[in-house]
CSV table of C-alpha atoms in Angstrom, one decimal:
chain,number,residue,atom,x,y,z
A,16,UNK,CA,159.6,-36.9,89.7
A,17,UNK,CA,157.7,-36.8,86.3
A,18,UNK,CA,159.8,-38.5,83.6
A,19,UNK,CA,162.5,-39.7,86.0
A,20,UNK,CA,164.2,-42.8,85.1
A,21,UNK,CA,166.7,-44.6,87.3
A,22,UNK,CA,170.3,-44.7,86.1
A,23,UNK,CA,172.8,-47.1,87.8
A,24,UNK,CA,175.7,-44.6,87.6
A,25,UNK,CA,173.5,-42.0,89.3
A,26,UNK,CA,172.5,-44.3,92.1
A,27,UNK,CA,176.1,-45.4,92.6
A,28,UNK,CA,177.3,-41.8,92.9
A,29,UNK,CA,174.5,-41.0,95.3
A,30,UNK,CA,175.5,-43.9,97.5
A,31,UNK,CA,179.1,-42.8,97.4
A,32,UNK,CA,178.2,-39.3,98.4
A,33,UNK,CA,176.0,-40.6,101.2
A,34,UNK,CA,178.8,-42.8,102.4
A,35,UNK,CA,181.3,-39.8,102.4
A,36,UNK,CA,178.8,-37.7,104.4
A,37,UNK,CA,178.1,-40.4,106.9
A,38,UNK,CA,181.8,-41.3,107.4
A,39,UNK,CA,182.9,-37.6,107.2
A,40,UNK,CA,185.2,-38.8,104.4
A,41,UNK,CA,186.3,-37.3,101.2
A,42,UNK,CA,185.0,-38.2,97.7
A,43,UNK,CA,186.2,-37.1,94.3
A,44,UNK,CA,183.7,-38.1,91.7
A,45,UNK,CA,183.7,-37.6,87.9
A,46,UNK,CA,180.7,-38.4,85.8
A,47,UNK,CA,179.8,-37.8,82.2
A,48,UNK,CA,177.0,-35.6,80.9
A,49,UNK,CA,173.6,-37.1,81.5
A,50,UNK,CA,174.6,-39.1,84.5
A,51,UNK,CA,172.5,-37.0,86.8
A,52,UNK,CA,175.2,-35.7,89.0
A,53,UNK,CA,173.1,-32.9,90.5
A,54,UNK,CA,170.5,-35.3,92.0
A,55,UNK,CA,173.3,-37.6,93.0
A,56,UNK,CA,174.7,-35.1,95.5
A,57,UNK,CA,171.5,-33.2,96.3
A,58,UNK,CA,169.5,-36.2,97.5
A,59,UNK,CA,172.0,-37.5,100.1
A,60,UNK,CA,172.9,-33.9,101.1
A,61,UNK,CA,169.3,-32.9,101.8
A,62,UNK,CA,168.5,-36.2,103.5
A,63,UNK,CA,171.5,-36.0,105.8
A,64,UNK,CA,170.2,-32.8,107.4
A,65,UNK,CA,173.5,-31.2,108.2
A,66,UNK,CA,175.1,-28.0,106.8
A,67,UNK,CA,176.1,-28.3,103.1
A,68,UNK,CA,177.8,-26.0,100.7
A,69,UNK,CA,177.4,-26.8,97.0
A,70,UNK,CA,179.9,-25.0,94.8
A,71,UNK,CA,179.5,-24.7,91.0
A,72,UNK,CA,181.9,-23.7,88.3
A,73,UNK,CA,179.7,-21.0,86.8
A,74,UNK,CA,177.1,-18.5,87.8
A,75,UNK,CA,174.8,-20.0,85.2
A,76,UNK,CA,175.0,-23.4,86.7
A,77,UNK,CA,174.7,-21.9,90.2
A,78,UNK,CA,171.4,-20.2,89.2
A,79,UNK,CA,170.1,-23.3,87.5
A,80,UNK,CA,170.9,-25.4,90.5
A,81,UNK,CA,169.3,-23.0,93.0
A,82,UNK,CA,166.2,-21.9,91.0
A,83,UNK,CA,165.4,-25.2,89.2
A,84,UNK,CA,167.0,-28.4,90.4
A,85,UNK,CA,167.2,-27.7,94.2
A,86,UNK,CA,163.4,-26.8,94.5
A,87,UNK,CA,162.5,-29.9,92.5
A,88,UNK,CA,164.5,-32.3,94.6
A,89,UNK,CA,163.6,-30.6,97.9
A,90,UNK,CA,159.9,-30.9,97.0
A,91,UNK,CA,160.2,-34.5,95.8
A,92,UNK,CA,161.9,-35.5,99.1
A,93,UNK,CA,159.5,-33.4,101.2
A,94,UNK,CA,162.6,-32.0,103.1
A,95,UNK,CA,162.0,-28.6,104.8
A,96,UNK,CA,165.7,-27.6,104.5
A,97,UNK,CA,166.5,-23.9,104.4
A,98,UNK,CA,168.5,-23.0,101.3
A,99,UNK,CA,170.4,-19.9,100.2
A,100,UNK,CA,172.2,-18.6,97.2
A,101,UNK,CA,175.4,-16.7,97.7
A,102,UNK,CA,177.3,-14.9,95.0
A,103,UNK,CA,180.3,-12.6,95.1
A,104,UNK,CA,179.8,-9.0,96.2
A,105,UNK,CA,180.0,-7.7,92.6
A,106,UNK,CA,176.8,-9.5,91.8
A,107,UNK,CA,174.7,-7.4,94.2
A,108,UNK,CA,173.5,-3.9,93.9
A,109,UNK,CA,175.2,-1.6,96.4
A,110,UNK,CA,172.6,1.0,97.6
A,111,UNK,CA,175.4,3.4,98.6
A,112,UNK,CA,177.2,3.4,95.3
A,113,UNK,CA,174.0,3.4,93.4
A,114,UNK,CA,172.8,6.5,95.3
A,115,UNK,CA,176.2,8.2,94.8
A,116,UNK,CA,176.1,7.5,91.0
A,117,UNK,CA,172.6,8.7,90.6
A,118,UNK,CA,173.2,11.9,92.6
A,119,UNK,CA,176.5,12.6,90.6
A,120,UNK,CA,174.6,12.6,87.3
A,121,UNK,CA,177.8,12.3,85.2
A,122,UNK,CA,177.7,9.2,83.0
A,123,UNK,CA,180.0,7.9,80.2
A,124,UNK,CA,177.0,7.6,77.8
A,125,UNK,CA,173.2,7.8,77.5
A,126,UNK,CA,173.1,4.0,77.8
A,127,UNK,CA,174.9,4.1,81.1
A,128,UNK,CA,172.6,6.8,82.5
A,129,UNK,CA,169.6,4.8,81.3
A,130,UNK,CA,171.0,1.6,82.9
A,131,UNK,CA,171.7,3.4,86.3
A,132,UNK,CA,168.0,4.5,86.4
A,133,UNK,CA,166.9,0.9,85.5
A,134,UNK,CA,169.1,-0.5,88.3
A,135,UNK,CA,167.6,2.1,90.7
A,136,UNK,CA,164.1,1.0,89.8
A,137,UNK,CA,165.2,-2.7,90.2
A,138,UNK,CA,166.8,-2.0,93.6
A,139,UNK,CA,163.5,-0.5,94.8
A,140,UNK,CA,161.5,-3.7,94.1
A,141,UNK,CA,164.0,-6.6,94.5
A,142,UNK,CA,164.5,-8.7,97.7
A,143,UNK,CA,167.8,-10.1,96.6
A,144,UNK,CA,169.6,-7.3,94.7
A,145,UNK,CA,171.1,-10.0,92.5
A,146,UNK,CA,172.0,-8.3,89.2
A,147,UNK,CA,171.2,-11.5,87.3
A,148,UNK,CA,167.5,-10.7,88.1
A,149,UNK,CA,167.8,-7.2,86.6
A,150,UNK,CA,167.0,-8.3,83.0
A,151,UNK,CA,166.7,-4.7,81.7
A,152,UNK,CA,170.4,-4.0,82.1
A,153,UNK,CA,173.1,-6.1,80.3
A,154,UNK,CA,175.5,-7.9,82.6
A,155,UNK,CA,178.5,-6.0,81.0
A,156,UNK,CA,177.0,-2.5,81.2
A,157,UNK,CA,179.4,0.0,82.7
A,158,UNK,CA,176.6,1.0,85.0
A,159,UNK,CA,177.2,-2.1,87.1
A,160,UNK,CA,180.6,-0.9,88.1
A,161,UNK,CA,179.0,2.2,89.5
A,162,UNK,CA,176.1,0.3,91.2
A,163,UNK,CA,178.1,-2.4,93.0
A,164,UNK,CA,180.9,-2.4,95.5
A,165,UNK,CA,184.3,-4.0,96.0
A,166,UNK,CA,185.9,-5.1,99.2
A,167,UNK,CA,188.1,-2.0,99.0
A,168,UNK,CA,185.3,0.5,98.6
A,169,UNK,CA,182.6,-1.0,100.8
A,170,UNK,CA,181.8,1.0,103.9
A,171,UNK,CA,180.7,-2.0,105.9
A,172,UNK,CA,178.9,-1.3,109.1
A,173,UNK,CA,179.6,2.5,108.7
A,174,UNK,CA,177.2,2.6,105.6
A,175,UNK,CA,173.8,4.1,106.3
A,176,UNK,CA,172.4,1.3,104.1
A,177,UNK,CA,174.0,-1.4,106.1
A,178,UNK,CA,170.7,-2.9,107.5
A,179,UNK,CA,169.3,-3.0,103.9
A,180,UNK,CA,172.5,-4.1,102.2
A,181,UNK,CA,171.9,-6.9,99.7
A,182,UNK,CA,175.3,-8.5,100.3
A,183,UNK,CA,174.8,-8.6,104.1
A,184,UNK,CA,171.3,-10.0,103.7
A,185,UNK,CA,172.7,-12.7,101.4
A,186,UNK,CA,175.5,-13.6,103.8
A,187,UNK,CA,173.0,-13.8,106.7
A,188,UNK,CA,170.7,-16.0,104.8
A,189,UNK,CA,173.7,-18.3,103.9
A,190,UNK,CA,174.7,-18.4,107.5
A,191,UNK,CA,171.2,-19.5,108.6
A,192,UNK,CA,170.7,-22.0,105.7
A,193,UNK,CA,171.1,-25.7,105.8
A,194,UNK,CA,172.3,-25.8,102.2
A,195,UNK,CA,174.1,-22.9,100.4
A,196,UNK,CA,174.8,-22.7,96.7
A,197,UNK,CA,178.0,-20.8,95.8
A,198,UNK,CA,180.3,-20.8,92.8
A,199,UNK,CA,184.1,-21.4,92.8
A,200,UNK,CA,184.9,-17.7,92.3
């Protein structure tokens, strides 16, 4: 990797992670900022070749890990592992609820109406349906509550959009992946 410099603590942590994987043991590791924790667990996890779930504390770290660090390490190692990103249901556009909201036409504000239309355009061109990728609509817009689902209001397999459901696609990709990046929530 360009600019990489070896750090003894990083190597020691990677060896401890590899040992825990090989012995099917447990490892609790704590390391300070700048140690290189991400590479310390990604390298042995990818080289092992089994199923791995990496859980982060925040969605921001989850996105950084999946979109930046993981591709970098995977390419450097030349490992063809299948990877997936899996977030909670509220992070994906629900085509049913979006359609219902758009058809209803009653919005709390002009901004919410504008945001619903922006989400609809996004839903038509995205593969993931991940609201973090819809940069035109603020994360805390009220429109998201109308364009996502909850466990309680999801129609599941009874939904006419089930085959195109972003949540179901993300879950299937995670099921098929070698390494899945989730967050604690």
